[in-house]
PDB file of N, CA and C and ligand atoms in Angstrom:
ATOM      1  N   MET E 417      38.182  -1.216  11.839  1.00  0.00           N
ATOM      2  CA  MET E 417      37.255  -0.437  11.018  1.00  0.00           C
ATOM      3  C   MET E 417      36.307  -1.333  10.237  1.00  0.00           C
ATOM      4  N   LEU E 418      36.786  -2.510   9.895  1.00  0.00           N
ATOM      5  CA  LEU E 418      35.933  -3.443   9.146  1.00  0.00           C
ATOM      6  C   LEU E 418      34.718  -3.857   9.960  1.00  0.00           C
ATOM      7  N   ILE E 419      34.915  -4.045  11.261  1.00  0.00           N
ATOM      8  CA  ILE E 419      33.799  -4.469  12.103  1.00  0.00           C
ATOM      9  C   ILE E 419      32.696  -3.406  12.124  1.00  0.00           C
ATOM     10  N   PHE E 420      33.080  -2.148  12.040  1.00  0.00           N
ATOM     11  CA  PHE E 420      32.086  -1.065  11.992  1.00  0.00           C
ATOM     12  C   PHE E 420      31.192  -1.210  10.764  1.00  0.00           C
ATOM     13  N   TRP E 421      31.797  -1.440   9.610  1.00  0.00           N
ATOM     14  CA  TRP E 421      31.007  -1.545   8.382  1.00  0.00           C
ATOM     15  C   TRP E 421      30.157  -2.805   8.367  1.00  0.00           C
ATOM     16  N   VAL E 422      30.678  -3.874   8.950  1.00  0.00           N
ATOM     17  CA  VAL E 422      29.892  -5.113   9.025  1.00  0.00           C
ATOM     18  C   VAL E 422      28.680  -4.896   9.923  1.00  0.00           C
ATOM     19  N   LEU E 423      28.870  -4.288  11.065  1.00  0.00           N
ATOM     20  CA  LEU E 423      27.746  -4.032  11.968  1.00  0.00           C
ATOM     21  C   LEU E 423      26.757  -3.038  11.362  1.00  0.00           C
ATOM     22  N   LEU E 424      27.276  -2.029  10.691  1.00  0.00           N
ATOM     23  CA  LEU E 424      26.385  -1.069  10.027  1.00  0.00           C
ATOM     24  C   LEU E 424      25.559  -1.747   8.941  1.00  0.00           C
ATOM     25  N   ALA E 425      26.172  -2.641   8.189  1.00  0.00           N
ATOM     26  CA  ALA E 425      25.440  -3.374   7.153  1.00  0.00           C
ATOM     27  C   ALA E 425      24.376  -4.273   7.778  1.00  0.00           C
ATOM     28  N   LEU E 426      24.688  -4.904   8.899  1.00  0.00           N
ATOM     29  CA  LEU E 426      23.700  -5.751   9.569  1.00  0.00           C
ATOM     30  C   LEU E 426      22.517  -4.926  10.080  1.00  0.00           C
ATOM     31  N   VAL E 427      22.790  -3.757  10.611  1.00  0.00           N
ATOM     32  CA  VAL E 427      21.707  -2.888  11.080  1.00  0.00           C
ATOM     33  C   VAL E 427      20.859  -2.436   9.893  1.00  0.00           C
ATOM     34  N   ALA E 428      21.522  -2.081   8.789  1.00  0.00           N
ATOM     35  CA  ALA E 428      20.774  -1.647   7.600  1.00  0.00           C
ATOM     36  C   ALA E 428      19.911  -2.782   7.067  1.00  0.00           C
ATOM     37  N   LEU E 429      20.446  -3.993   7.044  1.00  0.00           N
ATOM     38  CA  LEU E 429      19.651  -5.136   6.582  1.00  0.00           C
ATOM     39  C   LEU E 429      18.467  -5.392   7.504  1.00  0.00           C
ATOM     40  N   ARG E 430      18.669  -5.222   8.779  1.00  0.00           N
ATOM     41  CA  ARG E 430      17.569  -5.415   9.723  1.00  0.00           C
ATOM     42  C   ARG E 430      16.468  -4.380   9.488  1.00  0.00           C
ATOM     43  N   VAL E 431      16.854  -3.138   9.276  1.00  0.00           N
ATOM     44  CA  VAL E 431      15.861  -2.084   9.023  1.00  0.00           C
ATOM     45  C   VAL E 431      15.105  -2.383   7.731  1.00  0.00           C
ATOM     46  N   ILE E 432      15.821  -2.797   6.691  1.00  0.00           N
ATOM     47  CA  ILE E 432      15.171  -3.120   5.422  1.00  0.00           C
ATOM     48  C   ILE E 432      14.211  -4.288   5.598  1.00  0.00           C
ATOM     49  N   PHE E 433      14.606  -5.290   6.350  1.00  0.00           N
ATOM     50  CA  PHE E 433      13.748  -6.444   6.582  1.00  0.00           C
ATOM     51  C   PHE E 433      12.486  -6.040   7.339  1.00  0.00           C
ATOM     52  N   VAL E 434      12.619  -5.252   8.384  1.00  0.00           N
ATOM     53  CA  VAL E 434      11.462  -4.849   9.186  1.00  0.00           C
ATOM     54  C   VAL E 434      10.511  -3.984   8.365  1.00  0.00           C
ATOM     55  N   VAL E 435      11.046  -3.039   7.593  1.00  0.00           N
ATOM     56  CA  VAL E 435      10.191  -2.177   6.778  1.00  0.00           C
ATOM     57  C   VAL E 435       9.483  -2.997   5.697  1.00  0.00           C
ATOM     58  N   GLY E 436      10.200  -3.920   5.079  1.00  0.00           N
ATOM     59  CA  GLY E 436       9.579  -4.774   4.065  1.00  0.00           C
ATOM     60  C   GLY E 436       8.505  -5.662   4.648  1.00  0.00           C
ATOM     61  N   PHE E 437       8.731  -6.206   5.826  1.00  0.00           N
ATOM     62  CA  PHE E 437       7.733  -7.057   6.457  1.00  0.00           C
ATOM     63  C   PHE E 437       6.504  -6.230   6.850  1.00  0.00           C
ATOM     64  N   ALA E 438       6.721  -5.041   7.370  1.00  0.00           N
ATOM     65  CA  ALA E 438       5.596  -4.176   7.735  1.00  0.00           C
ATOM     66  C   ALA E 438       4.794  -3.794   6.495  1.00  0.00           C
ATOM     67  N   TYR E 439       5.478  -3.580   5.374  1.00  0.00           N
ATOM     68  CA  TYR E 439       4.766  -3.243   4.131  1.00  0.00           C
ATOM     69  C   TYR E 439       3.886  -4.404   3.693  1.00  0.00           C
ATOM     70  N   LEU E 440       4.376  -5.633   3.866  1.00  0.00           N
ATOM     71  CA  LEU E 440       3.578  -6.790   3.464  1.00  0.00           C
ATOM     72  C   LEU E 440       2.345  -6.962   4.343  1.00  0.00           C
ATOM     73  N   LEU E 441       2.399  -6.478   5.563  1.00  0.00           N
ATOM     74  CA  LEU E 441       1.267  -6.646   6.473  1.00  0.00           C
ATOM     75  C   LEU E 441       0.150  -5.641   6.216  1.00  0.00           C
ATOM     76  N   ILE E 442       0.425  -4.563   5.511  1.00  0.00           N
ATOM     77  CA  ILE E 442      -0.601  -3.558   5.248  1.00  0.00           C
ATOM     78  C   ILE E 442      -1.568  -4.112   4.220  1.00  0.00           C
ATOM     79  N   PRO E 443      -2.860  -4.153   4.536  1.00  0.00           N
ATOM     80  CA  PRO E 443      -3.817  -4.703   3.576  1.00  0.00           C
ATOM     81  C   PRO E 443      -4.066  -3.754   2.418  1.00  0.00           C
ATOM     82  N   ARG E 444      -4.584  -4.297   1.321  1.00  0.00           N
ATOM     83  CA  ARG E 444      -4.887  -3.519   0.133  1.00  0.00           C
ATOM     84  C   ARG E 444      -6.405  -3.378   0.020  1.00  0.00           C
ATOM     85  N   GLY E 445      -6.847  -2.236  -0.498  1.00  0.00           N
ATOM     86  CA  GLY E 445      -8.271  -2.089  -0.749  1.00  0.00           C
ATOM     87  C   GLY E 445      -8.835  -0.804  -0.207  1.00  0.00           C
ATOM     88  N   ARG E 446     -10.084  -0.592  -0.500  1.00  0.00           N
ATOM     89  CA  ARG E 446     -10.761   0.641  -0.096  1.00  0.00           C
ATOM     90  C   ARG E 446     -11.854   0.401   0.931  1.00  0.00           C
ATOM     91  N   ARG E 447     -12.197  -0.846   1.160  1.00  0.00           N
ATOM     92  CA  ARG E 447     -13.298  -1.150   2.075  1.00  0.00           C
ATOM     93  C   ARG E 447     -12.826  -1.114   3.526  1.00  0.00           C
ATOM     94  N   CYS E 448     -13.704  -0.653   4.391  1.00  0.00           N
ATOM     95  CA  CYS E 448     -13.429  -0.611   5.823  1.00  0.00           C
ATOM     96  C   CYS E 448     -13.480  -2.040   6.373  1.00  0.00           C
ATOM     97  N   PRO E 449     -12.470  -2.479   7.131  1.00  0.00           N
ATOM     98  CA  PRO E 449     -12.524  -3.836   7.685  1.00  0.00           C
ATOM     99  C   PRO E 449     -13.541  -3.968   8.805  1.00  0.00           C
ATOM    100  N   ALA E 450     -13.981  -2.858   9.386  1.00  0.00           N
ATOM    101  CA  ALA E 450     -14.922  -2.927  10.495  1.00  0.00           C
ATOM    102  C   ALA E 450     -16.367  -3.004  10.016  1.00  0.00           C
ATOM    103  N   CYS E 451     -16.720  -2.181   9.032  1.00  0.00           N
ATOM    104  CA  CYS E 451     -18.127  -2.136   8.624  1.00  0.00           C
ATOM    105  C   CYS E 451     -18.321  -2.407   7.136  1.00  0.00           C
ATOM    106  N   GLY E 452     -17.268  -2.439   6.354  1.00  0.00           N
ATOM    107  CA  GLY E 452     -17.402  -2.759   4.931  1.00  0.00           C
ATOM    108  C   GLY E 452     -17.751  -1.581   4.046  1.00  0.00           C
ATOM    109  N   ALA E 453     -17.836  -0.396   4.615  1.00  0.00           N
ATOM    110  CA  ALA E 453     -18.169   0.785   3.812  1.00  0.00           C
ATOM    111  C   ALA E 453     -16.937   1.260   3.038  1.00  0.00           C
ATOM    112  N   GLU E 454     -17.179   2.089   2.062  1.00  0.00           N
ATOM    113  CA  GLU E 454     -16.084   2.668   1.277  1.00  0.00           C
ATOM    114  C   GLU E 454     -15.345   3.698   2.132  1.00  0.00           C
ATOM    115  N   THR E 455     -14.032   3.670   2.098  1.00  0.00           N
ATOM    116  CA  THR E 455     -13.230   4.632   2.869  1.00  0.00           C
ATOM    117  C   THR E 455     -12.697   5.706   1.931  1.00  0.00           C
ATOM    118  N   VAL E 456     -12.289   6.802   2.521  1.00  0.00           N
ATOM    119  CA  VAL E 456     -11.724   7.898   1.736  1.00  0.00           C
ATOM    120  C   VAL E 456     -10.284   8.129   2.175  1.00  0.00           C
ATOM    121  N   PRO E 457      -9.413   8.499   1.224  1.00  0.00           N
ATOM    122  CA  PRO E 457      -8.016   8.746   1.615  1.00  0.00           C
ATOM    123  C   PRO E 457      -7.877  10.055   2.371  1.00  0.00           C
ATOM    124  N   ILE E 458      -6.970  10.054   3.328  1.00  0.00           N
ATOM    125  CA  ILE E 458      -6.646  11.266   4.070  1.00  0.00           C
ATOM    126  C   ILE E 458      -5.354  11.811   3.494  1.00  0.00           C
ATOM    127  N   ARG E 459      -5.306  13.089   3.309  1.00  0.00           N
ATOM    128  CA  ARG E 459      -4.125  13.702   2.719  1.00  0.00           C
ATOM    129  C   ARG E 459      -2.899  13.433   3.582  1.00  0.00           C
ATOM    130  N   GLY E 460      -1.849  12.932   2.944  1.00  0.00           N
ATOM    131  CA  GLY E 460      -0.647  12.580   3.679  1.00  0.00           C
ATOM    132  C   GLY E 460       0.143  13.788   4.122  1.00  0.00           C
ATOM    133  N   THR E 461       0.754  13.667   5.274  1.00  0.00           N
ATOM    134  CA  THR E 461       1.609  14.732   5.770  1.00  0.00           C
ATOM    135  C   THR E 461       2.937  14.127   6.184  1.00  0.00           C
ATOM    136  N   GLY E 462       3.973  14.870   6.024  1.00  0.00           N
ATOM    137  CA  GLY E 462       5.281  14.468   6.507  1.00  0.00           C
ATOM    138  C   GLY E 462       5.782  13.173   5.917  1.00  0.00           C
ATOM    139  N   LEU E 463       5.930  12.164   6.760  1.00  0.00           N
ATOM    140  CA  LEU E 463       6.513  10.887   6.365  1.00  0.00           C
ATOM    141  C   LEU E 463       5.668  10.159   5.331  1.00  0.00           C
ATOM    142  N   MET E 464       4.360  10.360   5.375  1.00  0.00           N
ATOM    143  CA  MET E 464       3.483   9.625   4.458  1.00  0.00           C
ATOM    144  C   MET E 464       3.727  10.025   3.007  1.00  0.00           C
ATOM    145  N   ARG E 465       4.251  11.196   2.783  1.00  0.00           N
ATOM    146  CA  ARG E 465       4.550  11.597   1.401  1.00  0.00           C
ATOM    147  C   ARG E 465       5.721  10.813   0.835  1.00  0.00           C
ATOM    148  N   LEU E 466       6.524  10.211   1.717  1.00  0.00           N
ATOM    149  CA  LEU E 466       7.676   9.442   1.265  1.00  0.00           C
ATOM    150  C   LEU E 466       7.327   7.994   0.962  1.00  0.00           C
ATOM    151  N   LEU E 467       6.125   7.565   1.307  1.00  0.00           N
ATOM    152  CA  LEU E 467       5.729   6.182   1.112  1.00  0.00           C
ATOM    153  C   LEU E 467       4.793   6.084  -0.088  1.00  0.00           C
ATOM    154  N   PRO E 468       5.306   5.750  -1.236  1.00  0.00           N
ATOM    155  CA  PRO E 468       4.427   5.651  -2.405  1.00  0.00           C
ATOM    156  C   PRO E 468       3.560   4.405  -2.312  1.00  0.00           C
ATOM    157  N   GLY E 469       2.338   4.541  -2.743  1.00  0.00           N
ATOM    158  CA  GLY E 469       1.444   3.383  -2.777  1.00  0.00           C
ATOM    159  C   GLY E 469       0.731   3.109  -1.479  1.00  0.00           C
ATOM    160  N   ILE E 470       0.932   3.944  -0.460  1.00  0.00           N
ATOM    161  CA  ILE E 470       0.260   3.733   0.822  1.00  0.00           C
ATOM    162  C   ILE E 470      -0.517   4.994   1.168  1.00  0.00           C
ATOM    163  N   ASP E 471      -1.777   4.813   1.513  1.00  0.00           N
ATOM    164  CA  ASP E 471      -2.634   5.919   1.933  1.00  0.00           C
ATOM    165  C   ASP E 471      -3.113   5.665   3.348  1.00  0.00           C
ATOM    166  N   ARG E 472      -3.341   6.730   4.071  1.00  0.00           N
ATOM    167  CA  ARG E 472      -4.096   6.608   5.311  1.00  0.00           C
ATOM    168  C   ARG E 472      -5.547   6.826   4.922  1.00  0.00           C
ATOM    169  N   ARG E 473      -6.414   5.896   5.279  1.00  0.00           N
ATOM    170  CA  ARG E 473      -7.808   5.965   4.858  1.00  0.00           C
ATOM    171  C   ARG E 473      -8.706   6.082   6.073  1.00  0.00           C
ATOM    172  N   TRP E 474      -9.852   6.699   5.840  1.00  0.00           N
ATOM    173  CA  TRP E 474     -10.795   6.971   6.919  1.00  0.00           C
ATOM    174  C   TRP E 474     -12.181   6.535   6.494  1.00  0.00           C
ATOM    175  N   CYS E 475     -12.860   5.868   7.389  1.00  0.00           N
ATOM    176  CA  CYS E 475     -14.233   5.418   7.120  1.00  0.00           C
ATOM    177  C   CYS E 475     -15.186   6.460   7.676  1.00  0.00           C
ATOM    178  N   MET E 476     -16.049   6.961   6.812  1.00  0.00           N
ATOM    179  CA  MET E 476     -17.001   7.980   7.247  1.00  0.00           C
ATOM    180  C   MET E 476     -18.163   7.368   8.018  1.00  0.00           C
ATOM    181  N   GLU E 477     -18.349   6.061   7.916  1.00  0.00           N
ATOM    182  CA  GLU E 477     -19.464   5.406   8.608  1.00  0.00           C
ATOM    183  C   GLU E 477     -19.153   5.160  10.083  1.00  0.00           C
ATOM    184  N   CYS E 478     -17.978   4.568  10.345  1.00  0.00           N
ATOM    185  CA  CYS E 478     -17.678   4.174  11.726  1.00  0.00           C
ATOM    186  C   CYS E 478     -16.469   4.895  12.314  1.00  0.00           C
ATOM    187  N   GLY E 479     -15.737   5.652  11.511  1.00  0.00           N
ATOM    188  CA  GLY E 479     -14.601   6.400  12.042  1.00  0.00           C
ATOM    189  C   GLY E 479     -13.291   5.643  12.033  1.00  0.00           C
ATOM    190  N   TRP E 480     -13.278   4.445  11.479  1.00  0.00           N
ATOM    191  CA  TRP E 480     -12.041   3.661  11.412  1.00  0.00           C
ATOM    192  C   TRP E 480     -11.026   4.414  10.568  1.00  0.00           C
ATOM    193  N   SER E 481      -9.773   4.343  10.959  1.00  0.00           N
ATOM    194  CA  SER E 481      -8.725   5.016  10.209  1.00  0.00           C
ATOM    195  C   SER E 481      -7.438   4.226  10.351  1.00  0.00           C
ATOM    196  N   TRP E 482      -6.839   3.904   9.211  1.00  0.00           N
ATOM    197  CA  TRP E 482      -5.545   3.219   9.243  1.00  0.00           C
ATOM    198  C   TRP E 482      -4.928   3.280   7.858  1.00  0.00           C
ATOM    199  N   TYR E 483      -3.765   2.656   7.717  1.00  0.00           N
ATOM    200  CA  TYR E 483      -3.037   2.687   6.458  1.00  0.00           C
ATOM    201  C   TYR E 483      -3.466   1.527   5.577  1.00  0.00           C
ATOM    202  N   ARG E 484      -3.543   1.798   4.287  1.00  0.00           N
ATOM    203  CA  ARG E 484      -3.876   0.760   3.314  1.00  0.00           C
ATOM    204  C   ARG E 484      -3.054   1.007   2.067  1.00  0.00           C
ATOM    205  N   LYS E 485      -2.732  -0.084   1.386  1.00  0.00           N
ATOM    206  CA  LYS E 485      -2.092   0.062   0.089  1.00  0.00           C
ATOM    207  C   LYS E 485      -3.149   0.526  -0.904  1.00  0.00           C
ATOM    208  N   ARG E 486      -2.704   1.294  -1.853  1.00  0.00           N
ATOM    209  CA  ARG E 486      -3.636   1.735  -2.881  1.00  0.00           C
ATOM    210  C   ARG E 486      -4.074   0.535  -3.696  1.00  0.00           C
ATOM    211  N   PRO E 487      -5.354   0.444  -3.978  1.00  0.00           N
ATOM    212  CA  PRO E 487      -5.817  -0.701  -4.757  1.00  0.00           C
ATOM    213  C   PRO E 487      -5.273  -0.675  -6.172  1.00  0.00           C
ATOM    214  N   VAL E 488      -5.071  -1.859  -6.715  1.00  0.00           N
ATOM    215  CA  VAL E 488      -4.595  -1.981  -8.089  1.00  0.00           C
ATOM    216  C   VAL E 488      -5.748  -1.611  -9.014  1.00  0.00           C
ATOM    217  N   PRO E 489      -5.513  -0.701  -9.944  1.00  0.00           N
ATOM    218  CA  PRO E 489      -6.601  -0.329 -10.851  1.00  0.00           C
ATOM    219  C   PRO E 489      -7.009  -1.528 -11.693  1.00  0.00           C
ATOM    220  N   GLN E 490      -8.302  -1.735 -11.747  1.00  0.00           N
ATOM    221  CA  GLN E 490      -8.831  -2.860 -12.509  1.00  0.00           C
ATOM    222  C   GLN E 490      -8.930  -2.463 -13.976  1.00  0.00           C
ATOM    223  N   PRO E 491      -8.620  -3.396 -14.849  1.00  0.00           N
ATOM    224  CA  PRO E 491      -8.774  -3.087 -16.277  1.00  0.00           C
ATOM    225  C   PRO E 491     -10.244  -2.858 -16.604  1.00  0.00           C
ATOM    226  N   ALA E 492     -10.459  -1.970 -17.541  1.00  0.00           N
ATOM    227  CA  ALA E 492     -11.834  -1.646 -17.919  1.00  0.00           C
ATOM    228  C   ALA E 492     -12.542  -2.897 -18.426  1.00  0.00           C
ATOM    229  N   ALA E 493     -13.796  -2.951 -18.106  1.00  0.00           N
ATOM    230  CA  ALA E 493     -14.571  -4.115 -18.532  1.00  0.00           C
ATOM    231  C   ALA E 493     -14.594  -4.177 -20.058  1.00  0.00           C
ATOM    232  N   ARG E 494     -14.510  -5.367 -20.522  1.00  0.00           N
ATOM    233  CA  ARG E 494     -14.502  -5.525 -21.967  1.00  0.00           C
ATOM    234  C   ARG E 494     -15.847  -5.130 -22.552  1.00  0.00           C
ATOM    235  N   GLU E 495     -15.758  -4.365 -23.587  1.00  0.00           N
ATOM    236  CA  GLU E 495     -16.994  -3.988 -24.261  1.00  0.00           C
ATOM    237  C   GLU E 495     -17.335  -5.076 -25.265  1.00  0.00           C
ATOM    238  N   ALA E 496     -18.589  -5.155 -25.527  1.00  0.00           N
ATOM    239  CA  ALA E 496     -19.025  -6.162 -26.485  1.00  0.00           C
ATOM    240  C   ALA E 496     -18.573  -5.729 -27.871  1.00  0.00           C
ATOM    241  N   THR E 497     -17.589  -6.409 -28.350  1.00  0.00           N
ATOM    242  CA  THR E 497     -17.072  -6.071 -29.676  1.00  0.00           C
ATOM    243  C   THR E 497     -17.492  -7.179 -30.645  1.00  0.00           C
ATOM    244  N   PRO E 498     -17.823  -6.777 -31.824  1.00  0.00           N
ATOM    245  CA  PRO E 498     -18.197  -7.810 -32.795  1.00  0.00           C
ATOM    246  C   PRO E 498     -16.982  -8.674 -33.140  1.00  0.00           C
ATOM    247  N   THR E 499     -17.248  -9.898 -33.256  1.00  0.00           N
ATOM    248  CA  THR E 499     -16.165 -10.818 -33.604  1.00  0.00           C
ATOM    249  C   THR E 499     -16.113 -10.976 -35.113  1.00  0.00           C
ATOM    250  N   HIS E 500     -14.937 -11.079 -35.568  1.00  0.00           N
ATOM    251  CA  HIS E 500     -14.739 -11.250 -37.012  1.00  0.00           C
ATOM    252  C   HIS E 500     -14.286 -12.674 -37.262  1.00  0.00           C
ATOM    253  N   THR E 501     -14.946 -13.299 -38.164  1.00  0.00           N
ATOM    254  CA  THR E 501     -14.536 -14.653 -38.506  1.00  0.00           C
ATOM    255  C   THR E 501     -14.105 -14.667 -39.952  1.00  0.00           C
ATOM    256  N   LEU E 502     -13.118 -15.439 -40.212  1.00  0.00           N
ATOM    257  CA  LEU E 502     -12.650 -15.613 -41.580  1.00  0.00           C
ATOM    258  C   LEU E 502     -13.400 -16.762 -42.239  1.00  0.00           C
ATOM    259  N   LYS E 503     -13.870 -16.502 -43.421  1.00  0.00           N
ATOM    260  CA  LYS E 503     -14.585 -17.563 -44.137  1.00  0.00           C
ATOM    261  C   LYS E 503     -13.777 -18.044 -45.287  1.00  0.00           C
TER     262      LYS E 503
HETATM  263 ZN1   ZN K 248     -16.180   1.519   8.822  1.00  0.00          ZN
END
C-alpha cells in the first residue's frame, strides 16, 4: 500500500511541476505580440474561471488570441506635491 501512495505523490508532484512551468511561460501584458495593438480580454468559460490572474485576450487588429497573465497595476503617477523643508 505504501508504494501506491509514493507513486500517487510522484504523479501529483509531476502535475504541479508541469502546471507551474506552464504558468511561468505565459507572458504578461496587454499588447499583441503580433502587431503591438492593445488586446481585449475574452470572458472566461469553464476551466478559465478556475485560473486566477490569467485571461484569454483577443487582438481586434489582427485576430490574435491567446492566454496572458493580467498585467500588474502600475502605481499612480506621483503628483507634484510641494516639498516642505524645515528651517
Ligand atoms: Zn494583433
